[in-house]
Amino acid sequence: MKKYALLLFLIFISTEVISQKKDKYSIWANVGGGISLSKFSKGNGGLSYNFGLSASRGKWMLALKHRNETEFILFVTPHESFKSTSVLFGLSNRMLKESSNIQLNANLLIGASIIKISERGKLIEDERWSNKYEINGSSAIGLPFEFELQLRLKNYFGFSFSVFSNINGYENLFGFGFNLLVGKM
């Protein structure tokens, strides 16, 4: 783990030399999906989707994101889920020269989040093809982290790959995903 943290630190330090010189601002929306590696009561793993707004000025970045992680299991309803709304702040570094038409940015973000948790309770109805359970809800406050690589193809369009984690008092969440980026970049 220390090796990966050191590697990320070195990437951000070494790219500072070739990062953009002028204080240019960007604002964009993102939407995407991915795989949740979080623990659910019937096993590990599920699907994740997210959407949000992000802004950057120079090397600083601010993001507001909503992420929904749902277990992937058939014939059991309702599905368990973790829904988090996060405010994230961090660094954004450009990895390619400014003269390049394509931008590759690396973002490292940390913030605060509110998590709404939905989990299965007692079995209500046991059917042959589908079991129905009551739903128990609770909430928690979390500390989200995100590392994102953005490939901006035009001034208004791009893609990204992100690895995310949310540390909280209930169940730590983590996974990865792909996003579509649209806006002024």
PDB file of C-alpha atoms in Angstrom:
ATOM      1  CA  MET A   1       0.000   0.000   0.000  1.00  0.00           C
ATOM      2  CA  LYS A   2       2.885   2.348   0.808  1.00  0.00           C
ATOM      3  CA  LYS A   3       4.373   1.650  -2.635  1.00  0.00           C
ATOM      4  CA  TYR A   4       1.128   2.712  -4.352  1.00  0.00           C
ATOM      5  CA  ALA A   5       0.833   5.863  -2.251  1.00  0.00           C
ATOM      6  CA  LEU A   6       4.454   6.741  -3.062  1.00  0.00           C
ATOM      7  CA  LEU A   7       3.840   6.068  -6.773  1.00  0.00           C
ATOM      8  CA  LEU A   8       0.808   8.389  -6.802  1.00  0.00           C
ATOM      9  CA  PHE A   9       2.794  11.072  -4.979  1.00  0.00           C
ATOM     10  CA  LEU A  10       5.659  10.822  -7.497  1.00  0.00           C
ATOM     11  CA  ILE A  11       3.236  11.065 -10.437  1.00  0.00           C
ATOM     12  CA  PHE A  12       1.769  14.280  -9.066  1.00  0.00           C
ATOM     13  CA  ILE A  13       5.188  15.780  -8.283  1.00  0.00           C
ATOM     14  CA  SER A  14       6.748  14.854 -11.648  1.00  0.00           C
ATOM     15  CA  THR A  15       3.816  16.097 -13.731  1.00  0.00           C
ATOM     16  CA  GLU A  16       3.838  19.507 -12.046  1.00  0.00           C
ATOM     17  CA  VAL A  17       6.673  20.490 -14.399  1.00  0.00           C
ATOM     18  CA  ILE A  18       4.597  19.833 -17.538  1.00  0.00           C
ATOM     19  CA  SER A  19       1.182  20.810 -16.186  1.00  0.00           C
ATOM     20  CA  GLN A  20      -0.746  23.739 -17.592  1.00  0.00           C
ATOM     21  CA  LYS A  21       0.779  27.133 -16.850  1.00  0.00           C
ATOM     22  CA  LYS A  22      -2.233  29.433 -17.065  1.00  0.00           C
ATOM     23  CA  ASP A  23      -5.086  29.324 -14.561  1.00  0.00           C
ATOM     24  CA  LYS A  24      -7.741  27.888 -16.857  1.00  0.00           C
ATOM     25  CA  TYR A  25     -11.049  26.806 -15.368  1.00  0.00           C
ATOM     26  CA  SER A  26     -13.132  23.825 -16.438  1.00  0.00           C
ATOM     27  CA  ILE A  27     -16.609  22.651 -15.487  1.00  0.00           C
ATOM     28  CA  TRP A  28     -18.203  19.390 -16.619  1.00  0.00           C
ATOM     29  CA  ALA A  29     -20.831  16.774 -15.838  1.00  0.00           C
ATOM     30  CA  ASN A  30     -20.063  13.091 -15.584  1.00  0.00           C
ATOM     31  CA  VAL A  31     -22.180   9.948 -15.708  1.00  0.00           C
ATOM     32  CA  GLY A  32     -20.987   6.365 -15.581  1.00  0.00           C
ATOM     33  CA  GLY A  33     -21.090   2.892 -14.168  1.00  0.00           C
ATOM     34  CA  GLY A  34     -18.851   0.185 -12.864  1.00  0.00           C
ATOM     35  CA  ILE A  35     -18.297  -2.648 -10.435  1.00  0.00           C
ATOM     36  CA  SER A  36     -18.801  -2.407  -6.686  1.00  0.00           C
ATOM     37  CA  LEU A  37     -16.563  -4.700  -4.655  1.00  0.00           C
ATOM     38  CA  SER A  38     -18.394  -3.906  -1.413  1.00  0.00           C
ATOM     39  CA  LYS A  39     -19.843  -6.517   0.968  1.00  0.00           C
ATOM     40  CA  PHE A  40     -23.550  -7.311   0.860  1.00  0.00           C
ATOM     41  CA  SER A  41     -25.366  -9.854   3.069  1.00  0.00           C
ATOM     42  CA  LYS A  42     -25.668 -12.474   0.294  1.00  0.00           C
ATOM     43  CA  GLY A  43     -22.094 -12.070  -0.941  1.00  0.00           C
ATOM     44  CA  ASN A  44     -19.580  -9.599  -2.269  1.00  0.00           C
ATOM     45  CA  GLY A  45     -19.921  -7.444  -5.317  1.00  0.00           C
ATOM     46  CA  GLY A  46     -22.507  -5.597  -7.250  1.00  0.00           C
ATOM     47  CA  LEU A  47     -23.081  -2.859  -9.763  1.00  0.00           C
ATOM     48  CA  SER A  48     -22.366   0.811  -9.338  1.00  0.00           C
ATOM     49  CA  TYR A  49     -23.535   3.895 -11.187  1.00  0.00           C
ATOM     50  CA  ASN A  50     -22.770   7.539 -10.551  1.00  0.00           C
ATOM     51  CA  PHE A  51     -23.351  11.063 -11.769  1.00  0.00           C
ATOM     52  CA  GLY A  52     -21.982  14.414 -10.737  1.00  0.00           C
ATOM     53  CA  LEU A  53     -20.604  17.862 -11.463  1.00  0.00           C
ATOM     54  CA  SER A  54     -16.933  18.789 -11.303  1.00  0.00           C
ATOM     55  CA  ALA A  55     -14.955  21.998 -11.637  1.00  0.00           C
ATOM     56  CA  SER A  56     -11.250  22.731 -11.742  1.00  0.00           C
ATOM     57  CA  ARG A  57      -9.070  25.813 -11.806  1.00  0.00           C
ATOM     58  CA  GLY A  58      -5.377  25.348 -12.298  1.00  0.00           C
ATOM     59  CA  LYS A  59      -4.386  22.259 -10.355  1.00  0.00           C
ATOM     60  CA  TRP A  60      -7.307  22.360  -7.857  1.00  0.00           C
ATOM     61  CA  MET A  61     -10.520  20.415  -8.337  1.00  0.00           C
ATOM     62  CA  LEU A  62     -13.940  20.354  -6.641  1.00  0.00           C
ATOM     63  CA  ALA A  63     -16.599  17.691  -7.295  1.00  0.00           C
ATOM     64  CA  LEU A  64     -20.153  16.913  -6.184  1.00  0.00           C
ATOM     65  CA  LYS A  65     -20.998  13.251  -6.869  1.00  0.00           C
ATOM     66  CA  HIS A  66     -23.809  10.804  -6.212  1.00  0.00           C
ATOM     67  CA  ARG A  67     -22.969   7.096  -6.299  1.00  0.00           C
ATOM     68  CA  ASN A  68     -25.381   4.157  -6.033  1.00  0.00           C
ATOM     69  CA  GLU A  69     -23.980   0.691  -5.305  1.00  0.00           C
ATOM     70  CA  THR A  70     -26.469  -2.189  -5.599  1.00  0.00           C
ATOM     71  CA  GLU A  71     -25.863  -5.890  -5.042  1.00  0.00           C
ATOM     72  CA  PHE A  72     -26.141  -8.143  -8.072  1.00  0.00           C
ATOM     73  CA  ILE A  73     -28.331 -11.100  -7.120  1.00  0.00           C
ATOM     74  CA  LEU A  74     -31.302 -12.680  -8.875  1.00  0.00           C
ATOM     75  CA  PHE A  75     -34.680 -13.669  -7.412  1.00  0.00           C
ATOM     76  CA  VAL A  76     -34.295 -11.791  -4.131  1.00  0.00           C
ATOM     77  CA  THR A  77     -36.093  -8.487  -3.566  1.00  0.00           C
ATOM     78  CA  PRO A  78     -35.438  -5.844  -2.506  1.00  0.00           C
ATOM     79  CA  HIS A  79     -31.783  -5.501  -3.431  1.00  0.00           C
ATOM     80  CA  GLU A  80     -29.435  -4.102  -0.817  1.00  0.00           C
ATOM     81  CA  SER A  81     -27.823  -0.798  -1.719  1.00  0.00           C
ATOM     82  CA  PHE A  82     -25.522   1.980  -0.584  1.00  0.00           C
ATOM     83  CA  LYS A  83     -26.313   5.468  -1.901  1.00  0.00           C
ATOM     84  CA  SER A  84     -23.738   8.158  -1.188  1.00  0.00           C
ATOM     85  CA  THR A  85     -23.684  11.866  -1.940  1.00  0.00           C
ATOM     86  CA  SER A  86     -20.182  13.321  -1.691  1.00  0.00           C
ATOM     87  CA  VAL A  87     -18.373  16.633  -1.835  1.00  0.00           C
ATOM     88  CA  LEU A  88     -14.766  16.033  -2.905  1.00  0.00           C
ATOM     89  CA  PHE A  89     -11.735  18.319  -3.134  1.00  0.00           C
ATOM     90  CA  GLY A  90      -8.279  17.592  -4.469  1.00  0.00           C
ATOM     91  CA  LEU A  91      -5.535  17.916  -7.058  1.00  0.00           C
ATOM     92  CA  SER A  92      -5.713  17.595 -10.833  1.00  0.00           C
ATOM     93  CA  ASN A  93      -2.530  17.281 -12.911  1.00  0.00           C
ATOM     94  CA  ARG A  94      -2.190  17.319 -16.672  1.00  0.00           C
ATOM     95  CA  MET A  95      -0.008  14.450 -17.875  1.00  0.00           C
ATOM     96  CA  LEU A  96       0.585  15.508 -21.520  1.00  0.00           C
ATOM     97  CA  LYS A  97       2.156  18.646 -22.958  1.00  0.00           C
ATOM     98  CA  GLU A  98      -0.121  21.650 -23.374  1.00  0.00           C
ATOM     99  CA  SER A  99       0.373  21.655 -27.168  1.00  0.00           C
ATOM    100  CA  SER A 100      -1.249  18.210 -27.424  1.00  0.00           C
ATOM    101  CA  ASN A 101      -4.855  18.062 -28.680  1.00  0.00           C
ATOM    102  CA  ILE A 102      -5.622  15.249 -26.259  1.00  0.00           C
ATOM    103  CA  GLN A 103      -5.480  15.868 -22.514  1.00  0.00           C
ATOM    104  CA  LEU A 104      -4.696  13.162 -19.974  1.00  0.00           C
ATOM    105  CA  ASN A 105      -5.383  14.285 -16.414  1.00  0.00           C
ATOM    106  CA  ALA A 106      -4.821  12.462 -13.124  1.00  0.00           C
ATOM    107  CA  ASN A 107      -7.085  13.522 -10.253  1.00  0.00           C
ATOM    108  CA  LEU A 108      -6.732  12.644  -6.578  1.00  0.00           C
ATOM    109  CA  LEU A 109      -9.768  13.605  -4.456  1.00  0.00           C
ATOM    110  CA  ILE A 110     -10.889  13.321  -0.815  1.00  0.00           C
ATOM    111  CA  GLY A 111     -14.025  14.631   0.875  1.00  0.00           C
ATOM    112  CA  ALA A 112     -17.087  14.003   3.007  1.00  0.00           C
ATOM    113  CA  SER A 113     -20.255  12.054   2.230  1.00  0.00           C
ATOM    114  CA  ILE A 114     -23.654  11.045   3.535  1.00  0.00           C
ATOM    115  CA  ILE A 115     -24.535   7.400   2.895  1.00  0.00           C
ATOM    116  CA  LYS A 116     -28.061   5.955   2.852  1.00  0.00           C
ATOM    117  CA  ILE A 117     -28.008   2.210   3.525  1.00  0.00           C
ATOM    118  CA  SER A 118     -30.796  -0.199   2.527  1.00  0.00           C
ATOM    119  CA  GLU A 119     -30.499  -3.799   3.711  1.00  0.00           C
ATOM    120  CA  ARG A 120     -32.813  -6.796   3.849  1.00  0.00           C
ATOM    121  CA  GLY A 121     -34.620  -7.655   7.058  1.00  0.00           C
ATOM    122  CA  LYS A 122     -37.072 -10.484   7.768  1.00  0.00           C
ATOM    123  CA  LEU A 123     -38.386 -12.764   5.039  1.00  0.00           C
ATOM    124  CA  ILE A 124     -41.950 -11.691   4.162  1.00  0.00           C
ATOM    125  CA  GLU A 125     -42.839 -14.042   1.344  1.00  0.00           C
ATOM    126  CA  ASP A 126     -41.052 -17.232   0.270  1.00  0.00           C
ATOM    127  CA  GLU A 127     -41.976 -18.055  -3.304  1.00  0.00           C
ATOM    128  CA  ARG A 128     -40.572 -20.573  -5.698  1.00  0.00           C
ATOM    129  CA  TRP A 129     -38.845 -18.052  -8.000  1.00  0.00           C
ATOM    130  CA  SER A 130     -38.587 -15.016  -5.774  1.00  0.00           C
ATOM    131  CA  ASN A 131     -38.134 -14.265  -2.083  1.00  0.00           C
ATOM    132  CA  LYS A 132     -39.408 -10.964  -0.692  1.00  0.00           C
ATOM    133  CA  TYR A 133     -37.903  -9.341   2.387  1.00  0.00           C
ATOM    134  CA  GLU A 134     -38.661  -6.248   4.419  1.00  0.00           C
ATOM    135  CA  ILE A 135     -36.193  -3.405   3.996  1.00  0.00           C
ATOM    136  CA  ASN A 136     -34.233  -1.792   6.835  1.00  0.00           C
ATOM    137  CA  GLY A 137     -32.742   1.633   6.294  1.00  0.00           C
ATOM    138  CA  SER A 138     -30.012   3.545   8.074  1.00  0.00           C
ATOM    139  CA  SER A 139     -27.451   6.217   7.296  1.00  0.00           C
ATOM    140  CA  ALA A 140     -23.791   6.978   7.960  1.00  0.00           C
ATOM    141  CA  ILE A 141     -21.210   9.681   7.365  1.00  0.00           C
ATOM    142  CA  GLY A 142     -18.235   8.687   5.247  1.00  0.00           C
ATOM    143  CA  LEU A 143     -14.808   9.759   4.080  1.00  0.00           C
ATOM    144  CA  PRO A 144     -14.621   9.178   0.288  1.00  0.00           C
ATOM    145  CA  PHE A 145     -11.390   8.867  -1.724  1.00  0.00           C
ATOM    146  CA  GLU A 146     -11.148   8.767  -5.498  1.00  0.00           C
ATOM    147  CA  PHE A 147      -8.331   8.418  -8.024  1.00  0.00           C
ATOM    148  CA  GLU A 148      -9.377   9.240 -11.578  1.00  0.00           C
ATOM    149  CA  LEU A 149      -7.636   9.222 -14.959  1.00  0.00           C
ATOM    150  CA  GLN A 150      -9.378  11.460 -17.497  1.00  0.00           C
ATOM    151  CA  LEU A 151      -8.891  11.324 -21.253  1.00  0.00           C
ATOM    152  CA  ARG A 152     -10.270  14.545 -22.719  1.00  0.00           C
ATOM    153  CA  LEU A 153     -10.610  14.169 -26.487  1.00  0.00           C
ATOM    154  CA  LYS A 154     -12.084  17.584 -27.274  1.00  0.00           C
ATOM    155  CA  ASN A 155     -12.707  20.768 -25.292  1.00  0.00           C
ATOM    156  CA  TYR A 156     -16.188  19.485 -24.423  1.00  0.00           C
ATOM    157  CA  PHE A 157     -16.005  15.659 -24.364  1.00  0.00           C
ATOM    158  CA  GLY A 158     -14.003  12.911 -22.660  1.00  0.00           C
ATOM    159  CA  PHE A 159     -13.839   9.623 -20.755  1.00  0.00           C
ATOM    160  CA  SER A 160     -12.471   8.647 -17.371  1.00  0.00           C
ATOM    161  CA  PHE A 161     -11.573   5.601 -15.299  1.00  0.00           C
ATOM    162  CA  SER A 162     -11.861   5.885 -11.521  1.00  0.00           C
ATOM    163  CA  VAL A 163     -11.060   3.821  -8.454  1.00  0.00           C
ATOM    164  CA  PHE A 164     -13.142   4.841  -5.440  1.00  0.00           C
ATOM    165  CA  SER A 165     -13.443   4.080  -1.754  1.00  0.00           C
ATOM    166  CA  ASN A 166     -15.665   5.366   1.036  1.00  0.00           C
ATOM    167  CA  ILE A 167     -14.605   4.697   4.619  1.00  0.00           C
ATOM    168  CA  ASN A 168     -17.453   4.883   7.127  1.00  0.00           C
ATOM    169  CA  GLY A 169     -18.698   3.371  10.379  1.00  0.00           C
ATOM    170  CA  TYR A 170     -21.096   0.890   8.752  1.00  0.00           C
ATOM    171  CA  GLU A 171     -19.493  -0.825   5.748  1.00  0.00           C
ATOM    172  CA  ASN A 172     -16.466   0.403   3.809  1.00  0.00           C
ATOM    173  CA  LEU A 173     -17.304   0.790   0.127  1.00  0.00           C
ATOM    174  CA  PHE A 174     -14.940   0.412  -2.810  1.00  0.00           C
ATOM    175  CA  GLY A 175     -14.893  -0.340  -6.520  1.00  0.00           C
ATOM    176  CA  PHE A 176     -14.042   1.063  -9.927  1.00  0.00           C
ATOM    177  CA  GLY A 177     -15.908   2.586 -12.845  1.00  0.00           C
ATOM    178  CA  PHE A 178     -15.917   4.301 -16.223  1.00  0.00           C
ATOM    179  CA  ASN A 179     -17.444   7.729 -16.899  1.00  0.00           C
ATOM    180  CA  LEU A 180     -18.498   9.898 -19.800  1.00  0.00           C
ATOM    181  CA  LEU A 181     -17.497  13.569 -19.378  1.00  0.00           C
ATOM    182  CA  VAL A 182     -19.341  16.463 -21.054  1.00  0.00           C
ATOM    183  CA  GLY A 183     -18.776  20.184 -20.505  1.00  0.00           C
ATOM    184  CA  LYS A 184     -16.210  22.984 -20.803  1.00  0.00           C
ATOM    185  CA  MET A 185     -12.844  21.310 -20.408  1.00  0.00           C
TER     186      MET A 185
END
